[in-house]
C-alpha positions as MATLAB code, in Angstrom:
seq = 'ATAVANRTAWRVALAAAIVVAVGAVGMALWPAGPSLEGTRIAVLPVQNASGNADLNWTRLGLMGFANELIQSAAQLDVVAASDIVRFSENTGWSGALGATGAASIIEKLRSAYGASHILTSELTETAGGLRLTYTLVDPDGETSQGTMVSSEGTELVRGMVRTVSAELSGRRRIADQFPTVSDDPFINEAYARGMSFSLEGRCAEALPLLAVVTDSARMIGTARLAWAKCANTQGQWEEAEVALQDMLASLGDDSRNDSDSALHAEVLEALGTVYLGTGRLDEAYATFQSGLAEAESVNDPEAQAALLNSLAIVARYRRDFEEARELLARATVAYRAAGRTVVPGGVPAALANIDMYEGKLSAAQDHLEQALEAHRTVGDRLGEAKMINNMGYLRRLEGRYAEAEPYHLQSLEIRREIDDTVGVGRVLGMLSTLYEGSGRYAEARDAAGEAVEIAREARDALFLGTGLAQYGAALRGLGDLEASRAAFDESRTVFAGLEDVSRVAQVDVRLAAIEIDLGQYDAATARLDGVLSTTLAEELHEPAIEALEYRGDLALLLEDPASARVAWEHAMDLIASTGFTAQETGVAMKLAHLYLDDEELAAAEPLLGIVLEQPESVESLKLQARYAFLRGDIARAVELMEAARDLATGEGGDGDWTDGDAQALQLYRSPQP';
ca = [
     -36.573  257.972  -67.218;
     -38.761  260.471  -69.223;
     -41.845  258.389  -68.294;
     -41.091  258.387  -64.657;
     -40.280  262.183  -64.672;
     -43.480  263.133  -66.270;
     -45.731  260.613  -64.569;
     -47.709  263.160  -62.526;
     -48.251  265.373  -65.559;
     -49.506  262.719  -67.879;
     -51.824  261.130  -65.236;
     -53.492  264.485  -64.819;
     -53.817  264.764  -68.676;
     -55.386  261.369  -68.833;
     -58.214  262.465  -66.513;
     -59.367  264.877  -69.203;
     -62.521  264.456  -71.253;
     -61.969  262.320  -74.248;
     -63.330  263.236  -77.736;
     -62.856  260.880  -80.664;
     -63.622  262.070  -84.235;
     -63.676  259.575  -87.027;
     -62.248  260.964  -90.304;
     -63.149  260.077  -93.878;
     -62.680  256.632  -95.014;
     -60.443  256.419  -98.150;
     -60.263  254.652 -101.387;
     -62.310  251.376 -100.806;
     -64.614  249.782  -98.259;
     -64.979  246.092  -98.077;
     -68.311  244.634  -99.222;
     -70.847  243.618  -96.608;
     -70.063  240.290  -94.767;
     -66.626  239.181  -96.073;
     -64.995  236.032  -94.729;
     -62.400  236.898  -92.103;
     -60.675  233.567  -92.602;
     -56.971  234.164  -93.403;
     -57.042  237.707  -92.177;
     -53.832  238.503  -90.289;
     -52.986  242.178  -89.511;
     -49.479  243.424  -89.208;
     -49.579  246.573  -87.078;
     -46.539  248.677  -87.638;
     -44.882  250.891  -85.052;
     -46.616  254.352  -84.725;
     -44.683  257.068  -86.536;
     -44.256  259.991  -83.948;
     -44.448  263.012  -86.185;
     -45.295  265.305  -83.369;
     -41.869  266.527  -82.679;
     -42.535  266.041  -78.934;
     -39.911  263.555  -77.571;
     -42.156  262.776  -74.556;
     -44.384  260.941  -77.011;
     -41.649  258.619  -78.208;
     -43.080  255.859  -76.072;
     -46.092  255.732  -78.480;
     -44.011  254.301  -81.193;
     -44.160  250.738  -79.745;
     -46.547  251.329  -76.874;
     -49.494  252.198  -78.966;
     -48.536  249.512  -81.513;
     -48.704  246.886  -78.600;
     -51.880  248.382  -77.314;
     -53.523  248.025  -80.835;
     -52.354  244.364  -81.136;
     -53.958  243.649  -77.790;
     -57.261  245.184  -78.832;
     -57.316  243.563  -82.210;
     -56.801  240.162  -80.699;
     -58.938  240.400  -77.514;
     -61.675  242.824  -78.596;
     -61.932  242.358  -82.311;
     -60.984  238.634  -82.185;
     -58.679  239.040  -85.326;
     -55.281  237.419  -85.844;
     -52.270  239.709  -85.660;
     -48.530  239.277  -86.382;
     -46.663  239.094  -82.988;
     -45.588  242.635  -81.904;
     -42.059  241.210  -81.106;
     -41.782  240.058  -84.830;
     -42.814  243.438  -86.082;
     -40.421  245.342  -83.887;
     -37.415  243.237  -85.166;
     -38.605  243.564  -88.684;
     -39.157  247.309  -88.700;
     -36.032  248.223  -86.718;
     -33.784  245.998  -88.683;
     -35.030  246.883  -92.198;
     -35.055  250.633  -91.082;
     -38.627  251.097  -92.351;
     -40.665  253.562  -90.427;
     -43.991  252.378  -91.953;
     -44.248  255.229  -94.224;
     -45.969  253.894  -97.450;
     -44.472  256.439  -99.699;
     -40.854  255.645  -98.599;
     -38.539  254.209 -101.222;
     -38.656  250.438 -101.348;
     -41.887  250.285  -99.178;
     -43.669  247.971 -101.648;
     -40.757  245.523 -101.559;
     -40.634  245.642  -97.739;
     -44.354  245.123  -97.427;
     -44.051  241.974  -99.677;
     -41.242  240.733  -97.317;
     -43.580  241.318  -94.410;
     -46.263  239.296  -96.006;
     -44.063  236.449  -97.045;
     -42.203  236.251  -93.728;
     -45.134  236.554  -91.346;
     -48.202  235.717  -93.386;
     -49.742  239.153  -93.073;
     -52.780  239.837  -95.156;
     -53.310  243.431  -94.071;
     -50.798  246.111  -93.064;
     -51.880  248.817  -90.639;
     -49.659  251.934  -90.396;
     -50.256  255.082  -88.488;
     -48.881  258.540  -87.714;
     -49.235  260.628  -84.583;
     -49.213  264.493  -84.637;
     -50.135  267.123  -82.060;
     -52.905  269.787  -82.864;
     -54.529  272.490  -80.863;
     -57.335  270.028  -80.229;
     -54.918  267.338  -78.806;
     -53.443  264.299  -80.453;
     -54.256  263.214  -84.010;
     -53.699  259.608  -85.258;
     -53.872  259.128  -89.038;
     -53.970  255.457  -90.039;
     -53.823  253.620  -93.310;
     -54.909  250.032  -93.801;
     -53.404  248.125  -96.847;
     -55.407  245.063  -98.125;
     -54.095  242.017  -99.819;
     -54.532  243.714 -103.295;
     -52.652  246.830 -102.206;
     -55.818  248.963 -101.846;
     -55.834  251.358  -98.917;
     -58.390  252.609  -96.452;
     -57.655  255.659  -94.369;
     -59.038  257.351  -91.313;
     -58.206  259.859  -88.551;
     -58.720  259.943  -84.890;
     -58.461  262.993  -82.569;
     -58.260  262.731  -78.774;
     -56.371  264.046  -75.838;
     -55.300  260.542  -74.893;
     -53.155  258.192  -76.936;
     -54.695  254.958  -76.072;
     -58.289  256.166  -76.786;
     -56.990  257.014  -80.426;
     -55.909  253.380  -80.840;
     -59.272  252.158  -79.456;
     -61.051  254.237  -82.114;
     -58.779  253.120  -84.863;
     -59.177  249.392  -83.970;
     -62.995  249.856  -83.688;
     -63.187  251.433  -87.164;
     -60.725  248.971  -88.789;
     -62.655  246.029  -87.376;
     -66.000  247.438  -88.680;
     -64.469  247.640  -92.201;
     -63.120  244.238  -92.068;
     -66.292  242.709  -90.887;
     -68.355  244.661  -93.519;
     -70.176  246.686  -90.965;
     -70.225  250.454  -90.956;
     -70.125  250.722  -87.152;
     -69.152  248.593  -84.247;
     -71.291  248.981  -81.015;
     -70.192  251.687  -78.608;
     -69.556  248.913  -75.971;
     -66.585  247.806  -77.968;
     -64.322  246.693  -75.145;
     -60.936  248.212  -74.275;
     -58.099  247.163  -72.079;
     -59.308  249.042  -69.031;
     -61.792  251.793  -68.151;
     -58.963  253.588  -66.324;
     -56.874  255.751  -68.848;
     -54.063  255.628  -66.456;
     -53.962  251.768  -66.614;
     -54.270  251.963  -70.359;
     -51.197  254.158  -70.725;
     -49.216  252.395  -68.112;
     -49.852  249.148  -70.156;
     -48.881  250.771  -73.398;
     -45.714  252.271  -71.927;
     -44.810  248.975  -70.238;
     -45.217  247.101  -73.528;
     -43.174  249.651  -75.300;
     -40.227  248.998  -72.829;
     -40.759  245.274  -73.093;
     -40.718  245.240  -76.886;
     -37.462  247.267  -76.792;
     -36.003  244.715  -74.522;
     -35.818  247.218  -71.649;
     -37.306  244.803  -69.246;
     -36.051  246.486  -66.076;
     -38.217  249.552  -67.043;
     -41.090  247.562  -68.135;
     -41.625  245.490  -65.003;
     -42.759  248.240  -62.641;
     -45.315  249.613  -65.113;
     -46.655  246.200  -66.001;
     -46.861  245.334  -62.268;
     -49.228  248.435  -61.865;
     -51.485  247.076  -64.679;
     -51.955  243.646  -63.184;
     -54.360  245.094  -60.626;
     -56.859  245.637  -63.469;
     -59.100  242.506  -63.772;
     -59.536  242.740  -67.492;
     -55.804  243.160  -68.076;
     -54.571  240.547  -65.604;
     -53.837  238.049  -68.392;
     -51.824  239.831  -71.044;
     -49.995  242.181  -68.604;
     -49.188  239.352  -66.200;
     -47.796  237.332  -69.110;
     -45.656  240.151  -70.267;
     -44.467  240.818  -66.788;
     -43.529  237.135  -66.289;
     -41.629  236.958  -69.619;
     -39.687  240.120  -68.665;
     -39.021  238.726  -65.172;
     -37.539  235.577  -66.760;
     -35.415  237.596  -69.146;
     -34.084  239.533  -66.104;
     -33.185  236.307  -64.402;
     -36.010  236.303  -61.905;
     -37.201  232.941  -63.082;
     -38.586  231.890  -59.729;
     -40.889  234.856  -59.727;
     -41.821  234.327  -63.269;
     -42.608  230.674  -62.612;
     -44.988  231.572  -59.692;
     -46.714  234.203  -61.785;
     -47.294  231.831  -64.738;
     -48.588  229.019  -62.486;
     -50.962  231.408  -60.870;
     -52.176  232.450  -64.366;
     -52.837  228.732  -65.303;
     -54.807  228.360  -62.074;
     -56.871  231.457  -62.824;
     -57.660  230.310  -66.353;
     -58.872  226.963  -65.170;
     -59.378  223.760  -67.113;
     -63.076  223.878  -68.106;
     -65.253  226.138  -70.220;
     -62.565  228.248  -71.701;
     -63.432  230.386  -74.736;
     -61.116  230.625  -77.739;
     -59.414  233.851  -76.377;
     -58.744  232.103  -73.084;
     -57.378  228.982  -74.768;
     -55.026  231.099  -76.876;
     -53.733  232.914  -73.799;
     -53.544  229.575  -72.143;
     -51.281  228.233  -74.798;
     -49.099  231.328  -74.594;
     -48.778  230.972  -70.799;
     -47.818  227.305  -71.185;
     -45.223  228.151  -73.774;
     -43.728  230.889  -71.392;
     -43.678  228.476  -68.490;
     -42.075  225.754  -70.508;
     -39.368  228.188  -71.452;
     -38.713  228.784  -67.715;
     -38.407  225.071  -67.141;
     -36.179  224.737  -70.233;
     -33.866  227.527  -69.098;
     -33.432  225.865  -65.709;
     -32.766  222.400  -67.079;
     -36.104  220.801  -66.129;
     -36.439  219.116  -69.384;
     -39.252  216.643  -68.465;
     -41.353  219.470  -67.129;
     -40.554  221.621  -70.135;
     -41.610  218.979  -72.480;
     -44.935  218.183  -70.782;
     -45.712  221.874  -70.525;
     -45.053  222.557  -74.269;
     -47.142  219.483  -75.103;
     -50.106  220.890  -73.072;
     -49.603  224.203  -74.910;
     -49.645  222.541  -78.273;
     -52.952  220.872  -77.401;
     -54.425  224.280  -76.489;
     -53.184  225.883  -79.770;
     -54.559  222.967  -81.841;
     -57.974  223.410  -80.004;
     -58.277  226.895  -81.348;
     -56.683  226.252  -84.673;
     -53.773  228.754  -84.215;
     -51.025  227.572  -86.516;
     -48.630  230.283  -85.419;
     -48.856  229.134  -81.793;
     -48.569  225.429  -82.899;
     -45.340  226.174  -84.881;
     -43.749  228.013  -81.931;
     -44.558  225.177  -79.496;
     -43.467  222.511  -81.940;
     -40.176  224.344  -82.210;
     -39.922  224.488  -78.460;
     -40.601  220.652  -78.159;
     -37.904  220.133  -80.850;
     -35.333  222.048  -78.581;
     -36.178  219.668  -75.735;
     -35.762  216.668  -78.121;
     -32.398  218.025  -79.113;
     -31.265  218.376  -75.547;
     -32.328  214.788  -75.018;
     -30.258  213.847  -78.198;
     -33.530  212.373  -79.718;
     -32.655  213.743  -83.055;
     -35.259  211.631  -85.001;
     -38.043  213.116  -82.894;
     -36.528  216.595  -83.178;
     -36.544  216.459  -87.031;
     -40.160  215.126  -86.982;
     -41.270  218.079  -84.726;
     -39.443  220.600  -87.055;
     -41.064  219.188  -89.988;
     -44.495  219.632  -88.302;
     -43.492  223.252  -87.389;
     -42.724  223.922  -91.023;
     -46.166  222.766  -92.042;
     -47.767  224.949  -89.336;
     -45.857  228.015  -90.530;
     -47.010  227.319  -94.093;
     -50.641  227.006  -92.864;
     -50.191  230.460  -91.165;
     -49.425  231.889  -94.594;
     -45.641  232.248  -94.368;
     -43.889  231.465  -97.571;
     -40.569  232.147  -95.838;
     -40.101  229.731  -92.899;
     -38.507  231.441  -89.894;
     -34.664  230.928  -89.649;
     -35.097  229.096  -86.311;
     -36.217  225.964  -88.155;
     -33.263  225.497  -90.550;
     -30.973  226.606  -87.740;
     -32.224  223.730  -85.470;
     -31.819  221.334  -88.324;
     -28.269  222.557  -88.749;
     -27.526  221.858  -85.074;
     -28.839  218.434  -85.467;
     -26.632  217.924  -88.625;
     -23.588  219.020  -86.720;
     -24.353  216.630  -83.842;
     -24.660  213.712  -86.283;
     -21.619  214.697  -88.200;
     -23.521  215.610  -91.383;
     -21.426  218.733  -92.048;
     -22.374  219.345  -95.592;
     -26.123  219.370  -94.719;
     -25.333  221.666  -91.775;
     -23.733  224.209  -94.132;
     -26.863  224.157  -96.373;
     -29.245  224.540  -93.430;
     -27.191  227.372  -91.940;
     -27.186  229.184  -95.294;
     -31.002  228.828  -95.399;
     -31.332  230.196  -91.834;
     -28.969  233.081  -92.513;
     -30.969  234.113  -95.658;
     -34.237  233.745  -93.639;
     -32.858  236.011  -90.843;
     -31.543  238.623  -93.445;
     -34.849  238.654  -95.305;
     -36.638  240.121  -92.244;
     -33.478  242.045  -91.114;
     -33.038  240.010  -87.965;
     -29.643  241.031  -86.787;
     -29.678  238.880  -83.634;
     -30.740  235.817  -85.728;
     -27.950  236.682  -88.220;
     -25.387  236.931  -85.488;
     -26.334  233.484  -84.201;
     -25.988  231.920  -87.589;
     -22.664  233.580  -88.217;
     -21.535  232.273  -84.836;
     -22.672  228.783  -85.819;
     -20.783  229.014  -89.099;
     -17.658  229.391  -86.991;
     -18.579  226.438  -84.863;
     -19.051  224.363  -88.012;
     -15.644  225.465  -89.278;
     -14.134  224.212  -86.035;
     -15.986  220.827  -86.483;
     -14.364  220.671  -89.968;
     -10.955  221.318  -88.467;
     -10.765  224.751  -90.210;
      -9.738  226.653  -87.155;
      -8.234  229.671  -88.982;
     -11.466  230.175  -90.785;
     -13.631  229.750  -87.596;
     -12.294  232.744  -85.665;
     -13.358  235.478  -88.085;
     -16.960  234.115  -87.925;
     -17.005  234.300  -84.177;
     -15.531  237.778  -84.152;
     -18.110  239.012  -86.649;
     -20.924  237.588  -84.570;
     -19.421  239.153  -81.476;
     -19.246  242.575  -83.141;
     -22.874  242.468  -84.116;
     -24.072  241.335  -80.611;
     -22.155  244.199  -79.074;
     -23.735  246.649  -81.542;
     -27.284  245.549  -80.673;
     -26.401  245.202  -76.919;
     -27.106  241.496  -76.625;
     -25.055  240.999  -73.506;
     -25.967  237.303  -72.939;
     -25.186  236.668  -76.653;
     -21.776  238.297  -76.312;
     -21.140  235.879  -73.395;
     -22.003  232.871  -75.572;
     -19.728  234.018  -78.387;
     -16.896  234.545  -75.933;
     -17.479  230.957  -74.743;
     -17.119  229.761  -78.358;
     -13.989  231.825  -78.812;
     -12.559  230.430  -75.541;
     -12.976  226.897  -76.903;
     -11.477  227.909  -80.129;
      -8.432  229.482  -78.442;
      -8.030  226.526  -76.078;
      -8.027  224.184  -78.969;
      -5.422  226.176  -80.669;
      -3.149  226.420  -77.630;
      -3.851  230.196  -77.048;
      -4.618  229.457  -73.433;
      -4.363  233.020  -71.959;
      -6.889  234.413  -74.698;
      -9.110  231.376  -73.829;
      -8.932  232.140  -70.042;
      -9.897  235.831  -70.560;
     -12.748  235.105  -73.035;
     -14.179  232.431  -70.772;
     -13.733  234.469  -67.638;
     -15.760  237.286  -69.171;
     -18.454  234.777  -70.230;
     -18.707  233.395  -66.743;
     -19.243  236.907  -65.312;
     -22.038  237.594  -67.842;
     -23.672  234.304  -67.032;
     -23.569  235.070  -63.319;
     -25.155  238.459  -63.895;
     -27.846  236.884  -66.171;
     -28.497  234.120  -63.525;
     -28.472  231.625  -66.466;
     -27.482  228.278  -64.862;
     -26.915  226.320  -68.044;
     -24.786  229.142  -69.524;
     -22.829  229.406  -66.214;
     -22.046  225.740  -66.075;
     -20.784  225.796  -69.669;
     -18.770  228.919  -69.189;
     -17.093  227.442  -66.057;
     -16.221  224.333  -67.893;
     -14.595  226.384  -70.754;
     -12.762  228.534  -68.033;
     -11.550  225.282  -66.470;
     -10.270  223.973  -69.703;
      -8.244  227.209  -70.395;
      -6.706  227.067  -66.891;
      -5.696  223.503  -67.418;
      -3.951  224.533  -70.624;
      -1.968  227.263  -68.650;
      -0.945  224.539  -66.173;
      -2.972  225.906  -63.255;
      -4.476  222.520  -62.423;
      -5.881  223.309  -58.958;
      -7.721  226.411  -60.269;
      -8.842  224.400  -63.188;
     -10.209  221.649  -60.906;
     -12.041  224.309  -58.856;
     -13.810  225.745  -62.016;
     -14.773  222.195  -63.127;
     -15.974  221.251  -59.674;
     -18.270  224.376  -59.648;
     -19.385  223.638  -63.193;
     -20.286  220.046  -62.013;
     -22.208  221.386  -59.054;
     -24.302  223.680  -61.461;
     -25.107  220.850  -63.830;
     -25.970  218.414  -60.938;
     -28.445  221.080  -59.607;
     -30.053  221.158  -63.027;
     -30.091  217.317  -62.975;
     -28.278  217.352  -66.306;
     -26.687  213.800  -66.121;
     -25.001  214.180  -69.555;
     -23.202  217.418  -68.771;
     -22.233  216.181  -65.331;
     -20.651  213.201  -67.071;
     -18.774  215.463  -69.533;
     -17.343  217.540  -66.618;
     -16.413  214.325  -64.825;
     -14.293  213.274  -67.906;
     -12.363  216.620  -67.669;
     -11.889  216.159  -63.955;
     -10.390  212.790  -64.664;
      -8.054  214.371  -67.196;
      -6.804  216.697  -64.510;
      -6.210  213.602  -62.130;
      -4.256  212.073  -64.932;
      -2.212  215.181  -65.223;
      -1.524  215.045  -61.524;
      -0.545  211.389  -61.729;
      -3.609  210.414  -59.615;
      -4.250  207.333  -61.887;
      -6.469  205.389  -59.335;
      -8.757  208.341  -58.880;
      -8.985  208.915  -62.619;
      -9.711  205.270  -63.285;
     -12.517  205.226  -60.672;
     -14.017  208.344  -62.047;
     -14.009  207.250  -65.581;
     -15.439  203.872  -64.672;
     -18.197  205.718  -62.917;
     -18.852  207.883  -65.835;
     -18.958  204.800  -68.190;
     -21.311  202.976  -65.897;
     -23.806  205.858  -65.809;
     -23.533  206.880  -69.523;
     -23.753  203.431  -70.913;
     -26.718  202.472  -68.856;
     -28.524  205.808  -69.686;
     -27.393  205.591  -73.328;
     -25.697  209.046  -73.109;
     -23.430  208.262  -75.967;
     -21.605  211.513  -76.376;
     -19.937  211.589  -72.834;
     -19.507  207.774  -73.012;
     -17.309  208.107  -76.185;
     -15.318  210.849  -74.439;
     -14.855  208.652  -71.313;
     -13.751  205.700  -73.453;
     -11.212  207.871  -75.217;
      -9.678  208.880  -71.909;
      -9.893  205.448  -70.590;
      -7.686  204.284  -73.426;
      -5.236  207.072  -72.852;
      -4.984  206.090  -69.216;
      -4.475  202.415  -70.105;
      -1.421  203.400  -72.236;
      -0.015  205.430  -69.436;
      -0.393  202.298  -67.307;
       1.359  200.289  -70.014;
      -1.734  198.251  -70.859;
      -2.189  198.583  -74.581;
      -4.650  195.743  -74.596;
      -7.062  197.566  -72.411;
      -6.481  200.708  -74.460;
      -7.429  198.821  -77.590;
     -10.679  197.534  -76.009;
     -11.627  201.056  -74.951;
     -10.999  202.692  -78.297;
     -12.697  199.945  -80.300;
     -15.731  200.383  -78.055;
     -15.577  204.136  -78.664;
     -15.413  203.625  -82.529;
     -18.338  201.267  -82.314;
     -20.488  203.934  -80.495;
     -19.382  206.558  -82.935;
     -20.516  204.401  -85.907;
     -23.796  203.499  -84.372;
     -24.776  206.960  -83.074;
     -23.137  209.559  -85.485;
     -21.331  211.467  -82.726;
     -18.140  212.153  -84.709;
     -16.484  214.851  -82.650;
     -13.995  212.267  -81.262;
     -13.842  210.146  -84.327;
     -10.580  211.344  -85.950;
      -8.591  211.408  -82.639;
      -9.720  207.921  -81.560;
      -9.179  206.581  -85.070;
      -5.501  207.836  -85.121;
      -4.827  206.403  -81.615;
      -6.323  203.036  -82.491;
      -4.555  202.895  -85.797;
      -1.174  203.370  -84.083;
      -2.000  200.402  -81.818;
      -2.782  198.297  -84.802;
       0.476  199.399  -86.466;
       2.262  198.492  -83.240;
       1.207  194.854  -83.918;
       1.682  195.241  -87.662;
      -1.997  194.774  -88.329;
      -1.945  196.920  -91.497;
      -5.436  195.546  -92.696;
      -7.077  196.679  -89.453;
      -5.457  200.033  -89.602;
      -6.458  200.841  -93.199;
     -10.166  201.709  -92.535;
      -9.131  204.065  -89.745;
      -6.569  205.714  -92.065;
      -9.491  206.187  -94.556;
     -11.370  208.119  -91.815;
      -8.317  210.238  -90.990;
      -7.763  211.176  -94.695;
     -11.297  212.513  -94.963;
     -10.258  215.268  -92.575;
      -8.019  218.297  -93.299;
      -4.229  217.555  -93.231;
      -2.550  217.740  -89.864;
       0.912  216.989  -88.351;
      -0.363  213.951  -86.560;
      -2.322  212.495  -89.637;
       0.883  212.955  -91.713;
       2.928  211.088  -89.129;
       0.461  208.276  -88.972;
       0.422  208.017  -92.744;
       4.267  207.910  -92.863;
       4.382  205.143  -90.426;
       1.879  203.089  -92.442;
       3.803  203.724  -95.622;
       7.007  202.548  -94.003;
       5.495  199.354  -92.677;
       4.077  198.636  -96.155;
       7.656  199.009  -97.515;
       6.998  202.334  -99.325;
      10.046  204.078  -98.005;
      10.119  206.991 -100.358;
       6.521  207.761  -99.448;
       7.259  207.440  -95.741;
      10.053  209.956  -95.965;
       8.025  212.327  -97.970;
       5.072  212.280  -95.619;
       7.267  212.584  -92.459;
       9.160  215.580  -93.914;
       5.774  217.211  -94.762;
       4.817  216.618  -91.107;
       8.059  218.270  -89.921;
       7.634  221.256  -92.226;
       3.889  221.812  -91.157;
       4.949  221.629  -87.520;
       7.990  223.779  -87.554;
       7.018  226.203  -90.408;
       5.387  229.681  -90.087;
       2.171  229.199  -88.265;
       3.051  225.653  -87.218;
       2.234  224.304  -83.763;
       5.614  223.022  -83.099;
       4.451  219.507  -82.511;
       7.752  217.947  -83.582;
       9.598  215.837  -81.070;
      12.951  214.179  -80.671;
      11.196  210.949  -81.257;
       9.660  212.286  -84.511;
      13.153  213.193  -85.669;
      14.448  209.821  -84.901;
      11.499  208.190  -86.859;
      12.400  210.291  -89.837;
      16.053  209.252  -89.685;
      14.865  205.632  -89.491;
      12.699  206.016  -92.558;
      15.597  207.626  -94.469;
      17.978  204.912  -93.547;
      16.003  201.579  -93.152;
      17.674  198.655  -91.802;
      17.881  195.552  -94.160;
];
């Protein structure tokens, strides 16, 4: 708002004559002609010590401007501005080298982002205009200092970068034609202000400023890319896609220099992200692959690592976990090559997700702890919130529901504190699933309903489809079957529009469950058979397992235990061969009961082994009691059944104790000869 209000005033000021005075260079100069290999500069936010609130934009704006000049003009590697923003704001470090703990923070900056040099600066106002005092810290901790004076902030940065580049290259002076972002000071400051808003996540304010900048030929690349990323963040993915495709066309395919290839890789990564967010997995994968080739052509390990990470996400969505693990391993190598001793938390976090998909819950715990430590090392609160949320999800997979909720609530609190609205919605979705699974259907409905509204506002189709499915599940639990069906129908439409066959199948399974609830058995049978036909042919094992479980449930309702047995045995075979274990315990208990109906104790025993690996539940105790009774261990059967009753009816119990259960307990106590 301040920027808009003062726009006329600062534009007039920018037209003033610019004078740059270079101050004394401090403690040490580099010897002539050093190798720049391995040089990576971390530019810290500018400390606004002027006392003038109208210059607050310079904190991130001039930092981003310096990054652009170091990359494009000086041809040196820099730590991504977005990484520095998260690091500095979450650690609370202003960049002051004399601050308590500064040395320790600098070491974290080096290990986490591979920085060889640290560039800090402070802005003050004097009678002669603005003064920028900078300090460059080399790998040995030696410092080099300088001062710039000008009436215009972006020219101060130009002078600073020109001088620092001269020192790093071993030359006392860089030619006066050292390029800048634009010859128009207004464009320069609009760019810096727009980047400041973008780095703060204030994309709505960044977009109009960056749009002004795109008219400048020299700045069309970086400004247009920043604009497109912000547009995508704001849900304007169609506009972002067009802008990114136009950029690719303008870059062309032949005779690109290294700078253009690096930008080309960034554009491809951004475009692939648009495709990924809109469910176009094949296009996303091909685009990320092209970006990786560009990053490899200019030997940019940071860009390679980011693109390998993105490719791993696509592989995970496709359930190709072997490829995903391979890609993440390559990303780790690339991060090490970039000088990072601490691998970003996203890598172990992705591995944890794969572990959970494959039922390797102990490995998932280890990877989540690694990810959480990595995020906390750099003060990344958003990453921390994501890992805490995933800890809650892991507890749910382990059946430890009471322990899951505090994790989700802690993540929700952090996301609200940092104003991560979409993240709030995703945690609410997790809570909805937790509440629905615990029978707290009204709470599940409210949480899912809020998540759906956030998803609609964000125009995030994948998030919306998931939220609608969670909302439908909660409504089904409340007995509002028609409203539940409407939510699932809309969810199905969203996923079909994304061409997400797997999620369409998952929603169809839930629609079949509603048809079963309504007694529409023929419709449910046809729907489940259709799901199985598609999922088995496409090797979509997760929804196939769910469909087989429901197919068995339906067969029992139709008094066809033989068909139920076939369906559940098929489901267990798929679980064993694929590692999708979410339905394993439930299917194992159902199938074990069928085997016990036929007194096939030997067939039931391996399934009992699976059940006993999970936390104790009312249903597992009932199953064990029945098995003990059939084996003739009457005392054990009575003991187990009484434990089931006490767990179901005691404080905090779920009340899952029926007249039939009471009759079974009476039978166990008084067996017939």
